[in-house]
Coordinates of N, CA and C in Angstrom, one line a residue:
Chain A
G1 N -110.9 -32.2 149.8 CA -110.8 -32.0 151.1 C -109.9 -32.8 151.8
Q2 N -109.9 -32.3 153.3 CA -109.4 -32.7 154.0 C -109.3 -34.2 154.1
Q3 N -107.9 -35.0 154.4 CA -108.1 -36.7 154.3 C -107.6 -36.8 155.5
V4 N -108.0 -38.2 156.0 CA -107.0 -38.7 157.1 C -106.8 -40.1 156.8
M5 N -105.5 -40.1 156.4 CA -104.9 -42.1 155.8 C -104.6 -42.4 156.8
Q6 N -104.6 -43.8 156.9 CA -104.0 -44.7 157.9 C -103.5 -45.5 157.1
I7 N -101.9 -46.0 157.7 CA -101.3 -47.3 157.2 C -100.8 -48.2 158.0
P8 N -100.6 -49.8 157.8 CA -101.4 -50.0 156.9 C -103.0 -50.5 157.1
Q9 N -103.4 -51.2 156.3 CA -105.1 -51.4 155.9 C -104.9 -52.4 157.2
Y10 N -104.1 -53.7 157.0 CA -104.3 -54.6 157.9 C -103.0 -54.9 158.1
Q11 N -103.0 -55.6 159.3 CA -101.6 -56.2 159.9 C -101.9 -57.3 160.9
H12 N -101.4 -58.3 160.1 CA -101.4 -59.6 161.1 C -100.2 -59.9 161.9
V13 N -100.5 -60.2 163.1 CA -98.8 -60.6 164.0 C -99.2 -61.7 165.1
Q14 N -98.1 -62.5 165.2 CA -98.0 -63.3 166.3 C -98.2 -62.8 167.5
E15 N -98.7 -63.6 168.5 CA -99.2 -62.8 169.7 C -97.5 -62.5 170.3
G16 N -97.3 -61.4 171.1 CA -95.9 -61.1 171.4 C -95.3 -60.1 170.9
E17 N -95.7 -60.3 169.5 CA -95.0 -59.4 168.6 C -95.4 -58.0 168.9
D18 N -94.7 -57.1 168.1 CA -94.9 -55.3 168.3 C -96.0 -55.2 167.2
F19 N -96.7 -53.9 167.5 CA -97.4 -53.3 166.0 C -97.5 -51.5 166.3
T20 N -97.3 -51.5 164.7 CA -97.6 -49.7 164.9 C -98.5 -49.4 163.7
T21 N -99.4 -48.8 163.8 CA -100.2 -48.2 162.7 C -100.0 -46.7 162.9
Y22 N -99.8 -46.0 161.5 CA -99.4 -44.6 161.2 C -100.7 -43.9 160.7
C23 N -100.7 -42.7 161.0 CA -101.8 -42.0 160.9 C -101.3 -40.5 160.2
N24 N -101.8 -40.2 158.8 CA -101.4 -38.6 158.0 C -102.7 -38.5 157.8
S25 N -102.4 -36.9 157.9 CA -103.5 -35.8 157.5 C -103.0 -34.6 156.2
S26 N -103.7 -34.7 155.4 CA -102.9 -33.6 154.6 C -103.2 -32.0 155.0
T27 N -103.5 -32.1 156.0 CA -103.7 -30.3 156.7 C -103.3 -30.9 158.2
T28 N -102.7 -29.6 159.0 CA -102.6 -29.6 160.0 C -103.6 -29.9 161.0
L29 N -103.7 -30.7 162.4 CA -104.5 -30.9 163.0 C -104.6 -30.5 164.2
S30 N -105.8 -29.7 165.0 CA -105.6 -28.9 166.3 C -105.4 -30.1 167.2
N31 N -105.9 -31.6 166.7 CA -105.4 -32.2 167.8 C -106.1 -33.9 167.1
I32 N -106.1 -35.2 167.6 CA -106.0 -36.1 167.0 C -106.7 -37.2 168.2
Q33 N -107.8 -37.8 167.8 CA -108.0 -38.9 168.6 C -108.1 -40.2 168.3
W34 N -107.9 -41.1 169.0 CA -107.8 -42.6 168.7 C -108.6 -43.5 169.4
Y35 N -109.3 -44.7 168.5 CA -110.3 -45.1 168.8 C -110.2 -46.6 168.5
K36 N -110.5 -47.5 169.5 CA -110.2 -48.9 168.9 C -111.9 -49.5 168.8
Q37 N -112.0 -50.4 167.8 CA -113.4 -51.0 167.7 C -112.9 -52.4 167.4
R38 N -113.4 -53.5 168.4 CA -113.6 -54.7 168.2 C -114.2 -55.5 167.5
P39 N -113.9 -56.6 166.9 CA -115.0 -57.1 165.8 C -116.3 -56.9 166.2
G40 N -117.4 -56.4 165.7 CA -118.8 -56.5 165.9 C -119.4 -55.9 167.0
G41 N -118.1 -54.5 167.3 CA -118.5 -53.7 168.3 C -118.7 -52.4 167.7
H42 N -118.3 -51.1 168.8 CA -118.2 -50.1 168.1 C -117.1 -49.1 168.5
P43 N -116.6 -48.2 168.0 CA -115.7 -47.3 168.3 C -115.4 -46.8 169.8
V44 N -114.4 -47.1 170.5 CA -114.2 -46.8 171.7 C -112.8 -45.8 171.9
F45 N -113.5 -44.9 172.7 CA -112.1 -43.6 172.7 C -111.2 -44.5 173.6
L46 N -109.8 -44.0 172.8 CA -108.7 -44.4 173.6 C -107.8 -43.4 174.5
I47 N -107.5 -42.3 173.1 CA -106.8 -41.0 173.6 C -107.1 -39.6 172.6
Q48 N -106.9 -38.6 173.2 CA -106.7 -37.6 172.3 C -105.4 -36.9 173.0
L49 N -104.2 -36.5 171.6 CA -103.3 -35.8 171.8 C -103.8 -34.1 171.3
V50 N -102.7 -33.1 171.9 CA -103.3 -31.9 171.3 C -102.3 -31.3 171.1
K51 N -100.6 -31.6 171.7 CA -99.5 -30.8 171.7 C -98.6 -31.1 170.6
S52 N -98.1 -30.5 169.9 CA -97.1 -31.0 168.8 C -95.7 -31.7 169.6
G53 N -95.6 -32.5 168.9 CA -94.8 -33.9 169.6 C -94.9 -34.4 170.8
E54 N -96.4 -34.7 171.3 CA -97.0 -34.9 172.3 C -96.6 -36.4 172.3
V55 N -96.2 -37.2 173.6 CA -96.2 -38.8 173.6 C -96.8 -38.9 174.9
K56 N -97.8 -40.0 174.8 CA -98.7 -40.3 175.7 C -98.8 -42.0 175.6
K57 N -98.3 -42.3 176.7 CA -98.8 -43.9 177.0 C -100.0 -44.3 177.6
Q58 N -100.1 -45.7 177.8 CA -101.4 -46.3 178.3 C -100.8 -47.9 178.4
K59 N -100.2 -48.3 179.2 CA -99.9 -49.8 179.6 C -98.7 -49.8 178.5
R60 N -98.9 -50.7 177.3 CA -98.7 -51.1 176.6 C -98.7 -50.7 175.5
L61 N -99.4 -49.1 175.2 CA -100.0 -48.6 174.0 C -99.2 -47.6 174.0
T62 N -98.3 -47.2 173.4 CA -97.6 -45.8 173.0 C -98.1 -44.9 171.9
F63 N -98.8 -43.5 172.1 CA -99.1 -42.6 170.8 C -98.2 -41.7 171.1
Q64 N -98.0 -41.1 169.8 CA -97.4 -40.1 169.4 C -98.1 -39.1 168.6
F65 N -97.8 -37.6 168.8 CA -98.5 -36.8 167.6 C -97.0 -36.1 167.3
G66 N -97.0 -35.8 165.7 CA -95.9 -35.6 165.1 C -95.7 -33.9 165.3
E67 N -94.0 -33.7 165.1 CA -94.1 -32.1 165.5 C -94.9 -31.3 164.7
A68 N -95.4 -31.6 163.1 CA -95.8 -30.8 162.5 C -97.3 -31.0 162.5
K69 N -97.9 -31.8 163.7 CA -99.3 -32.3 163.8 C -99.8 -32.6 162.7
K70 N -99.2 -32.9 161.8 CA -100.0 -34.1 160.4 C -100.1 -35.1 160.3
N71 N -99.2 -35.9 161.5 CA -99.2 -37.0 161.6 C -99.1 -37.9 162.8
S72 N -99.7 -38.8 163.4 CA -99.4 -39.5 164.6 C -99.4 -41.1 164.5
S73 N -98.8 -41.6 165.7 CA -98.8 -43.4 165.7 C -99.1 -43.9 166.8
L74 N -99.4 -45.3 166.7 CA -99.9 -45.6 167.7 C -99.2 -47.1 167.9
H75 N -98.2 -47.4 168.9 CA -97.7 -48.6 168.9 C -97.9 -49.4 170.3
I76 N -98.3 -50.9 170.0 CA -98.6 -51.8 171.0 C -96.9 -52.6 171.3
T77 N -96.9 -52.6 172.3 CA -95.5 -53.4 172.6 C -96.3 -54.8 173.0
A78 N -95.6 -55.7 172.3 CA -95.7 -57.2 173.2 C -97.2 -57.4 173.2
T79 N -97.8 -57.7 171.5 CA -99.4 -57.9 171.7 C -100.0 -58.9 172.6
Q80 N -101.2 -58.9 172.7 CA -101.9 -59.6 173.2 C -103.6 -60.3 172.4
T81 N -103.9 -61.1 172.6 CA -105.1 -61.4 171.8 C -106.2 -60.3 172.2
T82 N -106.3 -59.6 173.4 CA -107.1 -58.5 173.7 C -107.1 -57.5 173.2
D83 N -106.0 -57.4 172.0 CA -105.5 -56.1 171.6 C -106.4 -56.0 170.1
V84 N -106.9 -57.5 169.8 CA -107.5 -57.6 168.2 C -108.3 -56.4 168.2
G85 N -108.5 -55.9 167.1 CA -109.3 -55.3 166.6 C -109.3 -53.9 165.4
T86 N -109.7 -53.0 165.4 CA -109.7 -51.9 164.2 C -109.2 -50.8 164.5
Y87 N -108.1 -50.2 164.6 CA -107.4 -49.0 165.2 C -107.9 -47.6 164.5
F88 N -108.9 -46.9 164.8 CA -109.0 -45.6 164.0 C -108.3 -44.4 164.7
C89 N -107.8 -43.6 163.6 CA -107.6 -42.0 164.3 C -108.4 -41.4 163.5
A90 N -108.6 -40.0 164.0 CA -109.5 -38.9 163.9 C -109.4 -37.9 164.0
G91 N -109.5 -37.0 163.2 CA -108.9 -35.6 163.3 C -110.0 -34.4 163.2
P92 N -110.2 -33.2 163.6 CA -111.4 -32.3 163.2 C -110.8 -31.7 161.7
I93 N -111.8 -31.5 160.9 CA -111.6 -30.6 159.9 C -111.2 -29.3 160.2
Q94 N -110.1 -28.5 159.8 CA -109.7 -27.2 160.3 C -110.8 -26.3 160.0
G95 N -111.1 -25.5 161.3 CA -112.1 -24.5 160.9 C -113.6 -25.0 161.0
A96 N -113.9 -26.5 161.3 CA -114.9 -26.9 161.6 C -114.9 -27.8 162.7
Q97 N -116.0 -27.9 163.2 CA -116.3 -28.9 164.0 C -116.8 -30.4 164.1
K98 N -116.5 -31.0 163.1 CA -116.7 -32.2 162.9 C -115.3 -33.1 162.6
L99 N -115.3 -34.9 163.1 CA -114.0 -35.4 163.0 C -113.9 -36.2 161.6
V100 N -112.8 -36.2 161.3 CA -112.8 -37.0 160.2 C -111.8 -38.2 160.3
F101 N -112.4 -39.3 160.4 CA -111.9 -40.5 160.7 C -111.1 -41.2 159.4
G102 N -109.8 -41.9 159.8 CA -108.9 -42.9 159.0 C -110.0 -44.0 158.7
Q103 N -109.3 -44.5 157.6 CA -110.0 -45.7 156.9 C -109.8 -47.0 157.9
G104 N -108.6 -46.8 159.2 CA -108.6 -47.9 160.4 C -107.4 -48.7 159.9
T105 N -106.8 -49.4 160.8 CA -105.9 -50.4 160.5 C -106.4 -51.7 161.4
R106 N -106.7 -52.8 160.8 CA -107.2 -54.3 161.4 C -106.0 -54.7 162.1
L107 N -106.2 -55.1 163.1 CA -104.9 -55.9 163.8 C -105.8 -57.3 163.9
T108 N -105.0 -58.5 163.7 CA -105.4 -59.7 164.0 C -104.3 -60.3 164.3
I109 N -104.3 -61.5 165.4 CA -103.2 -61.8 166.4 C -103.3 -63.3 166.1
N110 N -102.2 -63.9 165.8 CA -101.8 -65.4 165.8 C -101.5 -65.7 167.6
P111 N -102.1 -66.6 168.2 CA -101.9 -66.9 169.2 C -100.9 -68.1 169.5
Chain B
D1 N -125.0 -45.3 185.5 CA -125.0 -44.3 183.9 C -125.1 -44.5 183.2
A2 N -126.2 -44.6 182.4 CA -126.3 -45.4 181.0 C -125.4 -44.7 180.3
G3 N -124.9 -45.6 179.5 CA -124.1 -44.8 178.1 C -124.9 -44.7 176.8
V4 N -124.6 -44.3 175.6 CA -125.1 -44.0 174.4 C -126.1 -45.2 174.3
T5 N -127.6 -45.4 173.9 CA -128.0 -46.0 173.7 C -128.4 -45.8 172.4
Q6 N -128.9 -46.6 171.5 CA -129.6 -46.7 170.0 C -130.3 -48.1 169.8
S7 N -131.6 -47.2 169.2 CA -132.5 -48.4 168.7 C -132.9 -48.2 167.3
P8 N -133.5 -49.3 166.3 CA -133.3 -50.8 166.8 C -131.7 -51.1 166.7
T9 N -131.4 -52.4 167.0 CA -129.9 -52.8 166.9 C -129.8 -53.6 165.4
H10 N -131.1 -53.7 164.9 CA -130.9 -54.1 163.4 C -132.3 -53.6 162.6
L11 N -131.7 -53.8 161.5 CA -133.3 -53.5 160.4 C -132.9 -53.5 159.0
I12 N -134.0 -54.1 158.7 CA -134.2 -54.9 157.4 C -135.0 -53.6 156.5
K13 N -134.8 -53.4 155.1 CA -135.6 -52.2 154.5 C -135.7 -52.9 153.2
T14 N -136.8 -52.3 152.3 CA -136.6 -52.6 151.0 C -136.1 -51.3 150.4
R15 N -135.6 -51.0 149.1 CA -135.2 -50.0 148.4 C -136.6 -49.2 148.2
G16 N -136.2 -47.8 148.6 CA -137.6 -46.7 148.5 C -138.3 -46.5 149.6
Q17 N -137.9 -47.2 150.7 CA -138.6 -47.0 152.1 C -137.6 -46.2 152.5
Q18 N -138.3 -45.6 153.9 CA -137.9 -44.7 154.8 C -137.6 -45.6 156.3
V19 N -136.6 -44.9 156.8 CA -136.4 -45.3 157.9 C -136.0 -44.3 159.2
T20 N -136.1 -44.7 160.2 CA -135.6 -44.0 161.7 C -135.3 -44.4 162.7
L21 N -134.0 -43.8 163.0 CA -133.3 -44.8 163.9 C -133.0 -43.6 165.1
R22 N -133.0 -44.5 165.9 CA -133.1 -43.5 167.3 C -131.9 -43.5 168.2
C23 N -131.1 -42.4 168.9 CA -130.2 -42.6 170.0 C -130.9 -41.6 171.3
S24 N -130.2 -42.2 171.9 CA -130.2 -41.3 173.6 C -128.7 -41.3 173.9
P25 N -128.3 -40.0 174.1 CA -126.9 -39.7 174.6 C -126.9 -39.8 176.2
K26 N -125.4 -40.3 176.1 CA -124.9 -40.5 177.7 C -125.5 -39.4 178.4
S27 N -125.6 -39.4 180.0 CA -126.3 -39.0 180.9 C -125.0 -37.6 180.8
G28 N -125.8 -36.4 180.9 CA -125.3 -35.3 180.9 C -124.5 -34.5 179.5
H29 N -124.6 -35.6 178.6 CA -124.3 -34.9 177.1 C -125.7 -34.2 176.6
D30 N -124.7 -33.1 175.7 CA -125.7 -32.5 174.7 C -126.0 -32.4 173.5
T31 N -124.7 -32.9 173.1 CA -124.7 -32.6 171.4 C -124.5 -34.3 170.8
V32 N -125.1 -34.5 170.0 CA -125.4 -35.7 169.4 C -125.1 -35.8 167.7
S33 N -124.0 -37.0 167.6 CA -123.4 -36.9 165.8 C -123.8 -38.3 165.7
W34 N -124.0 -38.2 164.5 CA -124.4 -39.2 163.5 C -123.3 -39.5 162.7
Y35 N -123.0 -40.9 162.9 CA -121.9 -41.6 161.6 C -122.1 -42.6 160.8
Q36 N -121.9 -42.7 159.5 CA -122.3 -44.2 158.9 C -121.1 -44.8 158.5
Q37 N -120.7 -46.2 159.0 CA -119.8 -47.0 158.5 C -120.1 -48.0 157.6
A38 N -119.7 -47.9 156.8 CA -119.5 -48.7 155.5 C -118.8 -50.5 156.2
L39 N -118.8 -51.5 155.4 CA -118.3 -52.4 156.1 C -116.7 -52.6 155.8
G40 N -115.5 -52.5 156.7 CA -114.1 -52.2 156.4 C -113.5 -50.5 156.3
Q41 N -114.7 -50.0 156.4 CA -114.5 -48.4 156.3 C -114.3 -48.0 157.7
G42 N -114.0 -46.4 157.8 CA -114.2 -46.0 158.7 C -115.3 -45.0 159.0
P43 N -115.8 -44.7 160.3 CA -117.0 -44.0 160.5 C -116.8 -42.6 159.7
Q44 N -118.3 -42.6 158.7 CA -118.3 -41.2 158.2 C -119.3 -40.1 158.6
F45 N -118.9 -39.1 159.0 CA -119.7 -37.8 159.6 C -121.0 -37.7 158.7
I46 N -122.1 -37.9 159.3 CA -123.4 -37.2 158.8 C -124.0 -36.0 158.9
F47 N -124.0 -35.6 160.2 CA -124.3 -34.4 160.9 C -124.3 -34.4 162.2
Q48 N -124.1 -33.1 163.0 CA -124.3 -33.0 164.5 C -125.5 -32.3 164.9
Y49 N -126.2 -32.4 166.1 CA -126.9 -31.8 166.3 C -126.7 -31.0 167.6
Y50 N -127.0 -29.7 168.0 CA -126.6 -29.4 169.3 C -127.7 -28.4 169.6
E51 N -128.6 -28.1 170.6 CA -129.8 -27.6 171.0 C -130.8 -27.2 170.0
E52 N -131.1 -28.6 169.5 CA -132.0 -28.8 168.5 C -131.6 -28.6 167.2
E53 N -130.8 -28.0 167.0 CA -130.5 -27.4 165.6 C -129.4 -28.3 164.9
E54 N -129.2 -28.8 163.6 CA -128.3 -28.9 162.9 C -127.1 -28.4 162.9
R55 N -125.8 -28.6 163.3 CA -125.1 -27.6 163.6 C -123.8 -27.7 162.0
Q56 N -123.8 -28.9 162.2 CA -122.9 -29.5 161.1 C -123.1 -30.5 160.3
R57 N -122.5 -30.3 158.8 CA -123.0 -32.0 157.9 C -122.1 -32.3 157.0
G58 N -122.1 -33.3 156.8 CA -121.2 -34.0 156.0 C -121.4 -33.9 154.7
N59 N -121.0 -35.0 154.0 CA -121.4 -35.0 152.5 C -122.4 -36.2 152.4
F60 N -123.4 -35.7 152.6 CA -124.7 -36.8 152.8 C -125.9 -35.8 152.0
P61 N -126.6 -36.8 150.8 CA -127.6 -35.9 150.7 C -128.7 -35.8 151.4
D62 N -129.7 -34.8 150.9 CA -130.7 -34.2 151.9 C -131.8 -35.6 152.4
R63 N -131.5 -36.4 151.8 CA -132.2 -37.7 152.0 C -132.1 -38.3 153.7
F64 N -131.0 -37.8 153.6 CA -130.6 -38.0 155.3 C -131.3 -36.6 156.2
S65 N -132.1 -36.8 157.1 CA -132.2 -35.9 157.9 C -132.3 -36.1 159.5
G66 N -132.3 -35.1 160.0 CA -132.3 -35.6 161.9 C -133.5 -34.8 162.1
H67 N -132.8 -34.7 163.7 CA -134.0 -34.2 164.5 C -133.4 -34.6 166.0
Q68 N -132.9 -33.4 167.1 CA -132.9 -33.3 168.3 C -134.1 -32.9 169.1
F69 N -134.5 -33.6 170.1 CA -135.3 -33.3 170.7 C -134.6 -32.5 172.4
P70 N -135.8 -31.9 173.0 CA -135.2 -31.1 174.4 C -134.6 -31.9 175.1
N71 N -134.6 -33.5 175.1 CA -134.4 -34.2 176.2 C -132.7 -34.6 176.2
Y72 N -132.2 -33.9 174.5 CA -131.1 -34.0 173.8 C -131.2 -35.7 173.0
S73 N -132.2 -36.4 172.8 CA -132.4 -37.4 172.1 C -132.6 -37.3 170.8
S74 N -131.8 -38.1 170.1 CA -132.0 -37.4 168.3 C -132.8 -39.0 167.9
E75 N -133.0 -38.2 166.6 CA -133.1 -39.1 165.4 C -132.8 -38.9 164.0
L76 N -132.4 -40.0 163.6 CA -132.0 -40.2 161.9 C -133.0 -40.5 161.3
N77 N -133.4 -39.7 160.1 CA -134.1 -40.2 159.4 C -133.6 -40.3 157.6
V78 N -133.7 -41.4 157.2 CA -133.2 -41.6 155.9 C -134.4 -42.0 154.9
N79 N -134.6 -41.3 153.8 CA -135.8 -41.6 152.8 C -135.4 -41.9 151.6
A80 N -136.7 -42.6 150.8 CA -135.9 -43.3 149.4 C -134.5 -44.2 149.6
L81 N -134.3 -45.1 150.5 CA -133.6 -45.9 150.8 C -132.9 -46.5 149.4
L82 N -131.6 -46.6 149.6 CA -130.8 -47.0 148.3 C -130.1 -48.1 148.7
L83 N -129.8 -48.9 147.9 CA -128.9 -50.4 148.4 C -128.0 -50.0 149.0
G84 N -127.1 -48.9 148.4 CA -125.6 -48.5 149.2 C -126.1 -47.8 150.5
D85 N -127.1 -47.6 151.0 CA -127.6 -47.2 152.4 C -127.1 -48.1 153.5
S86 N -126.5 -49.4 153.1 CA -126.7 -50.6 153.6 C -125.5 -50.3 154.5
A87 N -125.3 -50.0 156.0 CA -124.1 -50.0 156.9 C -124.5 -49.9 158.3
L88 N -123.7 -49.6 158.9 CA -123.6 -49.6 160.3 C -124.1 -48.0 160.7
Y89 N -124.7 -47.8 161.5 CA -125.2 -46.2 161.9 C -124.8 -46.2 163.0
L90 N -123.9 -45.1 163.2 CA -123.9 -45.0 164.8 C -124.1 -43.4 165.1
C91 N -124.3 -43.7 166.4 CA -124.7 -42.2 167.0 C -123.4 -42.3 168.0
A92 N -123.2 -41.0 168.3 CA -121.9 -40.4 169.4 C -122.6 -39.3 170.1
S93 N -122.3 -39.3 171.2 CA -122.6 -38.0 172.2 C -121.6 -37.8 172.8
S94 N -121.7 -36.1 173.0 CA -120.4 -35.5 173.3 C -121.1 -34.5 174.6
L95 N -120.0 -33.9 175.3 CA -120.2 -32.6 175.7 C -119.9 -31.3 175.2
G96 N -120.7 -30.4 174.5 CA -120.4 -29.5 173.6 C -120.0 -30.1 172.2
R97 N -120.1 -29.0 171.6 CA -120.1 -29.6 170.0 C -118.6 -29.2 169.3
G98 N -117.7 -28.9 170.2 CA -116.2 -28.9 169.4 C -115.9 -30.0 169.2
A99 N -114.8 -30.1 168.2 CA -113.9 -31.3 167.4 C -113.3 -31.7 168.6
K100 N -113.2 -31.2 169.9 CA -111.7 -31.7 170.4 C -112.5 -32.4 171.3
N101 N -114.0 -32.7 171.5 CA -114.8 -33.4 172.5 C -114.7 -34.7 172.4
I102 N -114.3 -35.6 173.1 CA -114.5 -37.0 173.3 C -116.1 -37.6 173.1
Q103 N -115.6 -38.2 171.8 CA -117.3 -39.3 170.9 C -117.1 -40.3 171.6
Y104 N -118.5 -40.3 172.3 CA -118.9 -41.5 173.1 C -120.1 -42.5 172.2
F105 N -119.6 -43.4 171.5 CA -120.6 -44.1 171.0 C -121.8 -45.3 170.9
G106 N -122.5 -45.3 170.6 CA -123.4 -46.0 170.9 C -122.8 -47.8 169.8
A107 N -123.9 -48.9 170.4 CA -123.6 -49.7 169.8 C -124.1 -49.9 168.4
G108 N -124.6 -48.7 168.1 CA -125.3 -48.7 166.5 C -126.3 -49.6 166.3
T109 N -126.7 -48.9 164.9 CA -127.9 -50.0 163.9 C -127.4 -50.1 163.1
R110 N -127.8 -51.5 162.7 CA -127.3 -52.3 161.1 C -128.4 -52.2 160.3
L111 N -128.3 -51.7 159.2 CA -128.8 -50.9 158.5 C -129.2 -52.0 157.3
S112 N -129.8 -53.2 156.9 CA -129.5 -53.9 155.3 C -130.6 -53.4 154.6
V113 N -130.4 -52.7 152.9 CA -131.5 -52.6 152.6 C -131.5 -53.4 151.2
L114 N -132.6 -54.0 151.0 CA -132.7 -55.0 149.8 C -133.5 -54.6 148.7

């Protein structure tokens, strides 16, 4: 079945360093969504990408959707302790109306 | 404007028991999806309810069932609990049932099966 894979599974950085997580799908996605889950919290929607090659920015966060619409990335510039959490990508199964989540990248930061 | 609310927040059950979890969607939303999140994993789609009917289902056994009420609130029922059912159960609401629609998650119900 369709899978959404994320790497790395864990990432530990020093505060101020950059961070990137990658998301890959086995099939073409009509759109991809990114969510953040703080420790002990629930997933919170960050952004949705729809167009091939799309790039969106939210302050220090940059999201990209691949040209083939099978991969995506989230890049955080100059991490802060508030960025701690697990970042999930999610894409719809082709032809269906349910989201498949990646296993997430857990970001920890050394202040 | 209330967001998605779930109850209870925590629950402890023993194997073989049955459990009912409840969810009230965000105001104005008509679609409720349920997810199971095991520790260290991403949310796994269980099923989605729209217009009081189950519209989509993930790879979960029939022990997992649900219901949606006319006010769009929803319940998730799990029968014959297994140890492996221990997880965080998340409810997400959206406007419309398309996969492009943004999911607004509740805080979840943490279920422990002993």
